Short mmCIF file of C-alpha atoms in Angstrom, two decimals:
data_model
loop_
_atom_site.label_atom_id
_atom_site.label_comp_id
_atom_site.label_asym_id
_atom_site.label_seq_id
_atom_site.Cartn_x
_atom_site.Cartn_y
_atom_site.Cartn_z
CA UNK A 164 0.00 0.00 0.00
CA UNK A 165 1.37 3.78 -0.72
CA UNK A 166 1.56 5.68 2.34
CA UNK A 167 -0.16 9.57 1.72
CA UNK A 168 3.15 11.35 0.79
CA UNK A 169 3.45 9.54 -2.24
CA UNK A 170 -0.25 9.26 -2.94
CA UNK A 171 -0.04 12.79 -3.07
CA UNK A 172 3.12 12.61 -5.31
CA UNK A 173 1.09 10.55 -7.78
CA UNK A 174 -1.67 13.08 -7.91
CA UNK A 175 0.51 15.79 -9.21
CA UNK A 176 1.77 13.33 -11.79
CA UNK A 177 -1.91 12.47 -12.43
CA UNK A 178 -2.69 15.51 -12.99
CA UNK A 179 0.53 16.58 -15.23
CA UNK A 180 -0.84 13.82 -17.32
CA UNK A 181 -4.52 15.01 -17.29
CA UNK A 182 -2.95 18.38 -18.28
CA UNK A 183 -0.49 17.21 -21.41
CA UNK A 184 -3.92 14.98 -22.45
CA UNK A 185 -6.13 18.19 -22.92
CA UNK A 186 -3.98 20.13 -24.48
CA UNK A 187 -2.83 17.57 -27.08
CA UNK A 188 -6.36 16.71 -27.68
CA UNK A 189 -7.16 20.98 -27.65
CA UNK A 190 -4.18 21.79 -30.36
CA UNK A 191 -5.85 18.80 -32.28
CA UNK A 192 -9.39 20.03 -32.55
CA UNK A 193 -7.94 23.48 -33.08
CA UNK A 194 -6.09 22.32 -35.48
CA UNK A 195 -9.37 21.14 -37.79
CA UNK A 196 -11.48 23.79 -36.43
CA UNK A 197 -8.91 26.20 -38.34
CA UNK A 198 -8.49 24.15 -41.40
CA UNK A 199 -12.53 23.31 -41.49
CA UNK A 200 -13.70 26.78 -40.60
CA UNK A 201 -15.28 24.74 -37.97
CA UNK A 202 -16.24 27.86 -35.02
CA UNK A 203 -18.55 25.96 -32.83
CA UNK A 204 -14.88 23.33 -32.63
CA UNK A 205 -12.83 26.51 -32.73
CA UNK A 206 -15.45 28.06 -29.42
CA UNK A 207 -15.29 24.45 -27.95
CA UNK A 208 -11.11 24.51 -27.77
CA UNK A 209 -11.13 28.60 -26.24
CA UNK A 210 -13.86 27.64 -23.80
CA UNK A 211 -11.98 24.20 -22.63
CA UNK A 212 -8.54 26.08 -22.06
CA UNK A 213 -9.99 26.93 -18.45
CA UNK A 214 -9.78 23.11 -17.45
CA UNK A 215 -6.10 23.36 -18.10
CA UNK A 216 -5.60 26.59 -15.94
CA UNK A 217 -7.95 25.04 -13.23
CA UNK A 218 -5.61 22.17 -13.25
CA UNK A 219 -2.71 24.24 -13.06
CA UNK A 220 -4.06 26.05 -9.82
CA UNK A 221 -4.78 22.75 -8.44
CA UNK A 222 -2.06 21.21 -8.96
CA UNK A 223 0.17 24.12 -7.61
CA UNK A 224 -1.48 24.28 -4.12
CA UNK A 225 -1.28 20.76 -4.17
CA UNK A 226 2.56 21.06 -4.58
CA UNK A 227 2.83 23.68 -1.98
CA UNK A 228 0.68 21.58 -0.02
CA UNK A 229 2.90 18.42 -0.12
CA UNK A 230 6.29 20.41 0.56
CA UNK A 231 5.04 22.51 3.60
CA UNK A 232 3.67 19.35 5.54
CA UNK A 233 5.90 16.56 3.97
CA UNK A 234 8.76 18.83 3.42
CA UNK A 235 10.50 16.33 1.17
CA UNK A 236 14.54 16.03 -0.11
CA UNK A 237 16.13 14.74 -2.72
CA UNK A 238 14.48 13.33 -5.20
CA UNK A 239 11.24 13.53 -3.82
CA UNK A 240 12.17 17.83 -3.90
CA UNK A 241 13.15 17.64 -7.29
CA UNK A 242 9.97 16.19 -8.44
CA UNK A 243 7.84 18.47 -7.09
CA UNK A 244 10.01 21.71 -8.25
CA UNK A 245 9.68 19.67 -11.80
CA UNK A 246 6.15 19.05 -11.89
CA UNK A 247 5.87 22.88 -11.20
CA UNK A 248 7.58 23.81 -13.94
CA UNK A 249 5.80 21.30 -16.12
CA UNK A 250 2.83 22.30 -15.36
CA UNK A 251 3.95 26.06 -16.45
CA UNK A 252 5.28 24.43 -19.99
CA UNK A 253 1.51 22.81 -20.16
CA UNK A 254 -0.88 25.44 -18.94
CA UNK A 255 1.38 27.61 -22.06
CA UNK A 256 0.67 24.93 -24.38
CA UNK A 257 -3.05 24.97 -23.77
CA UNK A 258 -2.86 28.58 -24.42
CA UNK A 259 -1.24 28.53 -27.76
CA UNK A 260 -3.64 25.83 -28.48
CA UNK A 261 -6.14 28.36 -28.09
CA UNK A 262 -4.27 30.93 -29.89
CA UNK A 263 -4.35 28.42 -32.89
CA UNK A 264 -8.98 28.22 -32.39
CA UNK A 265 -9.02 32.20 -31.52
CA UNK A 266 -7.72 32.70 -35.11
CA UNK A 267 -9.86 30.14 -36.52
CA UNK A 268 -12.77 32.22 -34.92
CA UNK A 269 -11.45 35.97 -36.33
CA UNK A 270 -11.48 34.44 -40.04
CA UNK A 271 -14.48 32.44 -39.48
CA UNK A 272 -16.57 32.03 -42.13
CA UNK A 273 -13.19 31.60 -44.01
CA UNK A 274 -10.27 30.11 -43.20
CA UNK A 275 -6.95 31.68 -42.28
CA UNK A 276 -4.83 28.99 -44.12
CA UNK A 277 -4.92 29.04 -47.91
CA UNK A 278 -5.52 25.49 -49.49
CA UNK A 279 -2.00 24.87 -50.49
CA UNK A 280 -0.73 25.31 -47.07
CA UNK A 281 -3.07 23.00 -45.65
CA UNK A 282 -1.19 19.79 -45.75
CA UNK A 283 1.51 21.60 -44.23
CA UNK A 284 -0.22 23.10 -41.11
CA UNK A 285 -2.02 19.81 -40.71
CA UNK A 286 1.14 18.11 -40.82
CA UNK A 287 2.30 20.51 -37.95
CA UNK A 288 -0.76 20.28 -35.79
CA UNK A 289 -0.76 16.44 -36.09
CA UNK A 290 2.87 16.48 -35.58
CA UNK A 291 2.31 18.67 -32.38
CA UNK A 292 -0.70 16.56 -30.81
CA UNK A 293 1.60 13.46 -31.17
CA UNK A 294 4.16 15.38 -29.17
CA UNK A 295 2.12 16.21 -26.40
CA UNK A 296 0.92 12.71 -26.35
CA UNK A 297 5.06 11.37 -26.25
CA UNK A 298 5.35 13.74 -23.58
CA UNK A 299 2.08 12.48 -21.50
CA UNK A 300 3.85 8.82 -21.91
CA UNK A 301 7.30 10.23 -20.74
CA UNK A 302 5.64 11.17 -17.90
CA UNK A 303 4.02 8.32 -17.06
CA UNK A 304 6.72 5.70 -18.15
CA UNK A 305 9.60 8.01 -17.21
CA UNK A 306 11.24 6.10 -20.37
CA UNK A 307 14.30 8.54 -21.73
CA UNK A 308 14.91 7.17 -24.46
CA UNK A 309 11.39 8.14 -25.64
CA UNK A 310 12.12 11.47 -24.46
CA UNK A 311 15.17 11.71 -25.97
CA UNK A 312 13.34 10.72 -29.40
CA UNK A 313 11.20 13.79 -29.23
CA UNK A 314 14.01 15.96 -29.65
CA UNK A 315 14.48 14.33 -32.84
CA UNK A 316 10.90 14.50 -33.74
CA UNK A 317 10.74 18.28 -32.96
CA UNK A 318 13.26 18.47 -35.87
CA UNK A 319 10.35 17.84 -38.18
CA UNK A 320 8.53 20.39 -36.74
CA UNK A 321 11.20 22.47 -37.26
CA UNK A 322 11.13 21.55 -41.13
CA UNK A 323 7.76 22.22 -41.26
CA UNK A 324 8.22 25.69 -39.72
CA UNK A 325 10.86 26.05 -42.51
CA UNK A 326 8.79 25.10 -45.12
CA UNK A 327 5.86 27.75 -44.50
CA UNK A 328 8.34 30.24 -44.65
CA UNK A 329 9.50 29.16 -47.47
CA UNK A 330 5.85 29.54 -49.33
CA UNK A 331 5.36 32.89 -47.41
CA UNK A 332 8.67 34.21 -49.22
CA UNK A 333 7.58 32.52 -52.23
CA UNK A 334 7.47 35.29 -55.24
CA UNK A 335 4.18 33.35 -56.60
CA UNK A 336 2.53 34.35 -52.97
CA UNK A 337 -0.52 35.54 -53.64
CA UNK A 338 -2.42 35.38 -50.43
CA UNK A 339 -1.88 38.94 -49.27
CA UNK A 340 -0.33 40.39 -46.57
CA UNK A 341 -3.66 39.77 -43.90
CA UNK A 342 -2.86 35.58 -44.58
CA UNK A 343 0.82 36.07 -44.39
CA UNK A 344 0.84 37.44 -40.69
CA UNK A 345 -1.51 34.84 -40.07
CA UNK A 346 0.73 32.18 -40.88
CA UNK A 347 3.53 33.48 -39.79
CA UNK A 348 1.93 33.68 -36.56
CA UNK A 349 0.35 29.66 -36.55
CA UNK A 350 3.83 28.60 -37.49
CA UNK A 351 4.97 30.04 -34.57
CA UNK A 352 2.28 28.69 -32.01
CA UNK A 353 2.97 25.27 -33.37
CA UNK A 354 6.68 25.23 -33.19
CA UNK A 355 6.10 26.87 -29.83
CA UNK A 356 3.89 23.91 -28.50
CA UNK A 357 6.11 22.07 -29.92
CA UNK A 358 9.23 23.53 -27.69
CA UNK A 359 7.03 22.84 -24.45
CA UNK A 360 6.18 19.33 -25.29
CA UNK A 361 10.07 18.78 -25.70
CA UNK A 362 10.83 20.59 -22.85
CA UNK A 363 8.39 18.56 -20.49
CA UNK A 364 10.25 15.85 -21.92
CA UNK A 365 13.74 17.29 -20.94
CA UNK A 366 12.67 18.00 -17.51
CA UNK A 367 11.47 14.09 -17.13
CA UNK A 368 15.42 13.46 -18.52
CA UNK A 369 17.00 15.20 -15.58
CA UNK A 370 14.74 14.15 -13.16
CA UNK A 371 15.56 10.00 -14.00
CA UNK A 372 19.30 10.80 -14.76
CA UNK A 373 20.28 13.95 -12.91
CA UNK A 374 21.82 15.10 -16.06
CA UNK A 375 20.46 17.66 -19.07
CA UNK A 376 19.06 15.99 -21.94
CA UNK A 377 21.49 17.89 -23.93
CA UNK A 378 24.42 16.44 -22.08
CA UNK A 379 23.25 13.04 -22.69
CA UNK A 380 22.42 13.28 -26.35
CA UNK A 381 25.75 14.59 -26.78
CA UNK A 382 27.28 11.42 -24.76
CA UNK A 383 25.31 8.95 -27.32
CA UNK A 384 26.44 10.96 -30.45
CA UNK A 385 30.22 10.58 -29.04
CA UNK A 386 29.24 6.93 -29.01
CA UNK A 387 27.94 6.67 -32.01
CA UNK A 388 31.07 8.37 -33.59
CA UNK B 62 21.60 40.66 11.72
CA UNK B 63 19.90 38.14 9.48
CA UNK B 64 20.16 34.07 9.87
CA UNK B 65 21.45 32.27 7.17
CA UNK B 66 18.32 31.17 6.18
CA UNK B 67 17.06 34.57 5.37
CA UNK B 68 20.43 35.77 3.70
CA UNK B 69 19.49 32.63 1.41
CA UNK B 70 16.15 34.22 0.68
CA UNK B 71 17.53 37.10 0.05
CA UNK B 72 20.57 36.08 -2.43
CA UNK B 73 17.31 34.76 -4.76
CA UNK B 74 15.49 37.69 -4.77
CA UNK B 75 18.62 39.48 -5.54
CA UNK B 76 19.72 37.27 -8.69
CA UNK B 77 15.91 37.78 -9.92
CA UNK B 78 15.80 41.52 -9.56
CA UNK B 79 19.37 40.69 -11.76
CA UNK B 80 17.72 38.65 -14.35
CA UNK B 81 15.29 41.25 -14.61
CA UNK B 82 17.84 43.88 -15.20
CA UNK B 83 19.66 41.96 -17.63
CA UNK B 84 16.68 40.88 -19.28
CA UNK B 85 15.64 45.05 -19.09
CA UNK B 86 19.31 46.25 -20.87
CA UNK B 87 18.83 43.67 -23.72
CA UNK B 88 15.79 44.19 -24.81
CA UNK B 89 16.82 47.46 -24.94
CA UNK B 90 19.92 46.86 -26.77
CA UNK B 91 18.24 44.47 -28.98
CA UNK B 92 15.77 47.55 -30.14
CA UNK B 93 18.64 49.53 -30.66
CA UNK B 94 20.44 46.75 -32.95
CA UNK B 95 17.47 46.17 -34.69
CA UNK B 96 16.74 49.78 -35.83
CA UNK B 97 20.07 50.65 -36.71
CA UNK B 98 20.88 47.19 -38.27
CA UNK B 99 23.83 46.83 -35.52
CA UNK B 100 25.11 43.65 -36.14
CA UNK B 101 28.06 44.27 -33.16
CA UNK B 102 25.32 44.90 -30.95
CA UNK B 103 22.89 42.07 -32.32
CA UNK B 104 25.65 39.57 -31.17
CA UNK B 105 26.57 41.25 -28.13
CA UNK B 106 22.82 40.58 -26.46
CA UNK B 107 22.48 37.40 -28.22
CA UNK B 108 25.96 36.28 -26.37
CA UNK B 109 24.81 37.84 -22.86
CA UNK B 110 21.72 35.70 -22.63
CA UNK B 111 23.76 33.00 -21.66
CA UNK B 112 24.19 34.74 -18.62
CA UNK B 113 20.68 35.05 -17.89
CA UNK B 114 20.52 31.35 -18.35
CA UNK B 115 23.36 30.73 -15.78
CA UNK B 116 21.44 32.79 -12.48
CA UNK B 117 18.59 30.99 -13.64
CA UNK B 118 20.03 27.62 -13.06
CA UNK B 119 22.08 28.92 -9.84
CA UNK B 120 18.80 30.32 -8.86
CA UNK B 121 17.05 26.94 -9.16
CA UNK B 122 19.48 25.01 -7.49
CA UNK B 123 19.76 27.51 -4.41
CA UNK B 124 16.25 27.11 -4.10
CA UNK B 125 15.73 23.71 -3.91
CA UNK B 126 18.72 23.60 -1.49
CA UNK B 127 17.03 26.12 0.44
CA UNK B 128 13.55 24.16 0.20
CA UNK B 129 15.54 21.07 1.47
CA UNK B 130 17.62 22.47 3.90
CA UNK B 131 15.70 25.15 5.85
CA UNK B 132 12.17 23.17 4.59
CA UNK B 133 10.43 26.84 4.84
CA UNK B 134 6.33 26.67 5.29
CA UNK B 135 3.86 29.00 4.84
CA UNK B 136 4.61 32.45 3.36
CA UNK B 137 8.08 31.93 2.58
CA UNK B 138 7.66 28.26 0.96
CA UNK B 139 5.39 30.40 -1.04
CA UNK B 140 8.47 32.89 -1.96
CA UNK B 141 10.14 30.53 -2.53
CA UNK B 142 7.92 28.76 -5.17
CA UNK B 143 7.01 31.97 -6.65
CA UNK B 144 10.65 32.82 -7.00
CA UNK B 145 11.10 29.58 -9.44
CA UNK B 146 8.19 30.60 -11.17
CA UNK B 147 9.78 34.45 -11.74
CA UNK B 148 12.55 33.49 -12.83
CA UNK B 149 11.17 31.47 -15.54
CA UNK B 150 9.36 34.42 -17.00
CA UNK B 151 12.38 36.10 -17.07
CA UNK B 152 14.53 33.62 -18.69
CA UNK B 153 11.74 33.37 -21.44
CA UNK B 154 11.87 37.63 -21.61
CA UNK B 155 15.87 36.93 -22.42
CA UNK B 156 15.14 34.64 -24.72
CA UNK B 157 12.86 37.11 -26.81
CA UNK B 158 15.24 40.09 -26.01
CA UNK B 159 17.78 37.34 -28.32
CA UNK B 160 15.00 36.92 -30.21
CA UNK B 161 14.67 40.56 -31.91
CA UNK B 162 18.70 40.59 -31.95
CA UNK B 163 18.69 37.51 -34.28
CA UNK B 164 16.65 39.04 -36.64
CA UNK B 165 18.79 42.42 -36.60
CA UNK B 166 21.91 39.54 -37.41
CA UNK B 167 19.48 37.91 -40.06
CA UNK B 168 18.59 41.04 -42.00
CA UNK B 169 21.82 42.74 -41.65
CA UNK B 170 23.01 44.98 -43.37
CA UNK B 171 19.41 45.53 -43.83
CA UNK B 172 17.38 46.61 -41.09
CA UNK B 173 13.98 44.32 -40.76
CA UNK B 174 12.20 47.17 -39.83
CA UNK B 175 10.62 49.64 -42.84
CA UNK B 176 11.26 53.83 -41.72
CA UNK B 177 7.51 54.02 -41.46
CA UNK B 178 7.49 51.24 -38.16
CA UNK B 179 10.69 52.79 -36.48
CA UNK B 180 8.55 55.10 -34.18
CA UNK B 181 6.62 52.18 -33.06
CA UNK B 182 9.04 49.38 -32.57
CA UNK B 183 11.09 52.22 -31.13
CA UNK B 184 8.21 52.57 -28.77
CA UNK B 185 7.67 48.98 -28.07
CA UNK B 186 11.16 48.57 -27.34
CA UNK B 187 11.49 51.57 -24.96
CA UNK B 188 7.99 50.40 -23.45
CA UNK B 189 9.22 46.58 -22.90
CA UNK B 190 12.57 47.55 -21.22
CA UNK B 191 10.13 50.29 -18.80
CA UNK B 192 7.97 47.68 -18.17
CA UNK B 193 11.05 45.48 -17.15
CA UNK B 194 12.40 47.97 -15.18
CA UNK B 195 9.10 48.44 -12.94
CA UNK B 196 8.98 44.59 -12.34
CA UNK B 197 12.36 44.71 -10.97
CA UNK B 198 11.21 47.61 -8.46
CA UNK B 199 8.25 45.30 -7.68
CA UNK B 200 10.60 42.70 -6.54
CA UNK B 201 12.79 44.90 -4.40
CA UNK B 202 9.65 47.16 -3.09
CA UNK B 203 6.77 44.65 -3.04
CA UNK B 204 5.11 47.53 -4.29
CA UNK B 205 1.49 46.07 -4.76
CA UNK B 206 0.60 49.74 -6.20
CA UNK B 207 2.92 49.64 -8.77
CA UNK B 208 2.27 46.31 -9.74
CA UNK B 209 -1.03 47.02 -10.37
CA UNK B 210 0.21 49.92 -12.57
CA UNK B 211 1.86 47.23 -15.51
CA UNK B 212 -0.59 45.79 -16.27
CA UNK B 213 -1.99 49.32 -17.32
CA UNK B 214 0.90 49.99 -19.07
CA UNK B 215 0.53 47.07 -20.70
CA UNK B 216 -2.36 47.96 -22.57
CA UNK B 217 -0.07 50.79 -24.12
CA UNK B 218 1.37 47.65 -25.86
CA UNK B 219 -1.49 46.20 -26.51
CA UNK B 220 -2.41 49.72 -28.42
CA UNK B 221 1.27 49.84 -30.26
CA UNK B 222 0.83 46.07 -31.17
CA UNK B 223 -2.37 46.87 -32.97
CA UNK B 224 -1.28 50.01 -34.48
CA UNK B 225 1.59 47.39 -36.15
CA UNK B 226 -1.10 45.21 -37.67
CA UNK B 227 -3.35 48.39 -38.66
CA UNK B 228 0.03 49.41 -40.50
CA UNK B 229 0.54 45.60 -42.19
CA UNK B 230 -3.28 45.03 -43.19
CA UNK B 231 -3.11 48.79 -44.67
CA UNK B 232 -3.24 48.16 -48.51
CA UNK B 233 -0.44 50.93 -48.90
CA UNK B 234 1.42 48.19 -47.09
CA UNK B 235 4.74 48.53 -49.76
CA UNK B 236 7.25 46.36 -48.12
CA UNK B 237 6.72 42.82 -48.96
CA UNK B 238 5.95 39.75 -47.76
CA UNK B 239 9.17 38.99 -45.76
CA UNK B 240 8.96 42.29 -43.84
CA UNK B 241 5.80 41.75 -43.27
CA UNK B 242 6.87 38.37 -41.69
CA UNK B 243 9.93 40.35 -39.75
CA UNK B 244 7.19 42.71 -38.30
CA UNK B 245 4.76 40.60 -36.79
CA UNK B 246 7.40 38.29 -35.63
CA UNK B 247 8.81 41.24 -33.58
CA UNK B 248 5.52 42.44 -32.67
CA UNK B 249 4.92 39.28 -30.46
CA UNK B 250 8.46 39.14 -29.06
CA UNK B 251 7.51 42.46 -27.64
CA UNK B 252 3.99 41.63 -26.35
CA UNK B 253 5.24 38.59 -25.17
CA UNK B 254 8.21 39.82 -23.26
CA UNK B 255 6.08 42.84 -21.51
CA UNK B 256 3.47 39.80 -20.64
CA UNK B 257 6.40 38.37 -18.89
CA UNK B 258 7.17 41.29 -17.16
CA UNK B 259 3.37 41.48 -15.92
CA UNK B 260 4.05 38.22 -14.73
CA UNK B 261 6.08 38.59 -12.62
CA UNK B 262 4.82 41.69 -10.98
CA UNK B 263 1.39 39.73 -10.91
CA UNK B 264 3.14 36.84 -8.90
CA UNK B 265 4.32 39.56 -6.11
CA UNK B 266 1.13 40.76 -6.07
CA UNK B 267 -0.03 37.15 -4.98
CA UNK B 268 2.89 36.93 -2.54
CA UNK B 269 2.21 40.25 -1.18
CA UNK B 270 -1.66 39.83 -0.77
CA UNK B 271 -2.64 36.42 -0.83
CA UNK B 272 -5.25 37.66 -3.70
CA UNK B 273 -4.66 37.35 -7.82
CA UNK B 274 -3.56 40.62 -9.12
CA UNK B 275 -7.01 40.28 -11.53
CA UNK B 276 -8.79 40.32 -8.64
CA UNK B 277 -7.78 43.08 -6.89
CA UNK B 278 -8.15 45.13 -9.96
CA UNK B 279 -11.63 44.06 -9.65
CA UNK B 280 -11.67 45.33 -6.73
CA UNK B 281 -10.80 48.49 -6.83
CA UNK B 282 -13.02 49.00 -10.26
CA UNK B 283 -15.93 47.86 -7.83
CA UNK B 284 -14.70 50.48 -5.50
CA UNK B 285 -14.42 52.93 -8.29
CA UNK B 286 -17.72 51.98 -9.46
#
């Protein structure tokens, strides 16, 4: 049987999880409510976004909670100050997430992405959602080398980003200026989301090992070479 | 004379009120490079975040030595959480302050920003490093007063961040596609960065009162009212 101290420890993971599952499921609806010019999707995502918060809140007196009466060291420390911080990296992800359905909302009844971009921001949105849900199973499995892989898969993203700026710089652009800084703008909420799902990754890394993801990376490329 | 426990306290507060004067000076900087296409100065702020990044980390670390050493309750457990939380926001305002510098090193010798915009980035720029420099004098003053002030000042931002898309959706808009990409890029590193700076003067609010800053300002608009 767990004693209370680390039934309370598993909450705030519960809860990290709960957090990284909404917003991967809210950047994927947003994702098709701004590709579909779906509003009542793009209302449901904007509205939802105050689950994630209310988690947050929850989760942070819960925190303060367990360190004032269980006053914790070590390890037991680190996670806590950890889970703090990933909960800041996920309550920002639900936001952009939101970002991505506000937008969908402003152009409603038309869509801020022009048709030939659409395989491209659906690429990134998918590409984000499966992130977030990497990052909800690094949490949970505390495996590092699946949260060393997302590094890797944030390069894509990374591409991706590339790639819209590439068609925004595109002489044949002929979308205007208003779709432009709309893009521009998406690209950077998704590679953003992106970043945090990485990052709650990173922090899992150095919780299990004690060292920086980067500094491990670099060990297995030295390996490899 | 003060324990060690409280000198501890106090060393934190003191590297955030110098992350937030670091963070101040580049953003400033960064404006500067940016306007006058300064590449010298470009790579001089983009260097100097890595020290932001360094009291972050020394921050985090004397914390949780603190938190497992002195195991603080109440109010200062609180400080000491919040603390983590502040300097998060700051080392996200240096990143943006490097942000706006890599662009100036991008577009140089070019400057990203068309004559016609200089007044406002100018003004977003000066605003972000005021704004800053008020959160720092939150976190040595606790001034609850003058916290409440940024977020008013905020919506100055708010104003100059819409004037910038007012000036990209105008169809006299002349300077292409990539500026137009370069200027709403830099328009959310500064709205971004001065949210950071609310932040943080938001989270001493909290400390200070107990309440959310929103809150209060509800408050005292009932009052008003």
């Amino acid at each position: 049987m767990r004693d209370a101290y680390h039934e309370e420890l598993d909450s705030i993971g519960d809860d990290l999880v709960e957090m990284a599952r909404l917003v991967g499921s809210a950047i994927g609806r947003a994702t098709t409510a701004i590709l579909d010019a779906d509003l009542k999707l793009a209302e449901n995502v904007i509205a939802g976004d105050e689950k994630v918060d209310t988690l947050q809140h929850e989760l942070e007196a819960k925190a303060i909670t367990l360190l004032a009466r269980q006053q914790p060291v070590a390890t037991d420390l680190r996670i806590v100050v950890t889970s703090l911080r990933m909960s800041a990296d996920l309550e920002r992800s639900g936001d952009l997430a939101q970002h991505v359905a506000k937008l969908a909302r402003l152009r409603f009844p038309n869509t801020a992405v022009p048709r030939d971009l659409h395989s491209t921001i659906l690429e990134m949105g998918q590409l984000a959602q499966r992130l977030m849900a990497k990052a909800a199973e690094v949490i949970i499995t505390k495996d590092v080398d699946l949260a060393l892989q997302l590094e890797q898969d944030d390069d894509a993203m990374d591409l991706y980003h590339r790639s819209l700026f590439q068609h925004l710089m595109d002489d044949r652009w002929k979308h205007g200026i208003e779709t432009a800084v709309d893009v521009t703008l998406l690209g950077r909420y998704y590679e953003r989301f992106a970043d945090h799902a990485v990052s709650v990754a990173k922090r899992v890394v150095y919780l299990v090992t004690g060292e920086h993801a980067d500094e491990l990376a670099a060990e297995s490329s030295d390996e490899g070479a």
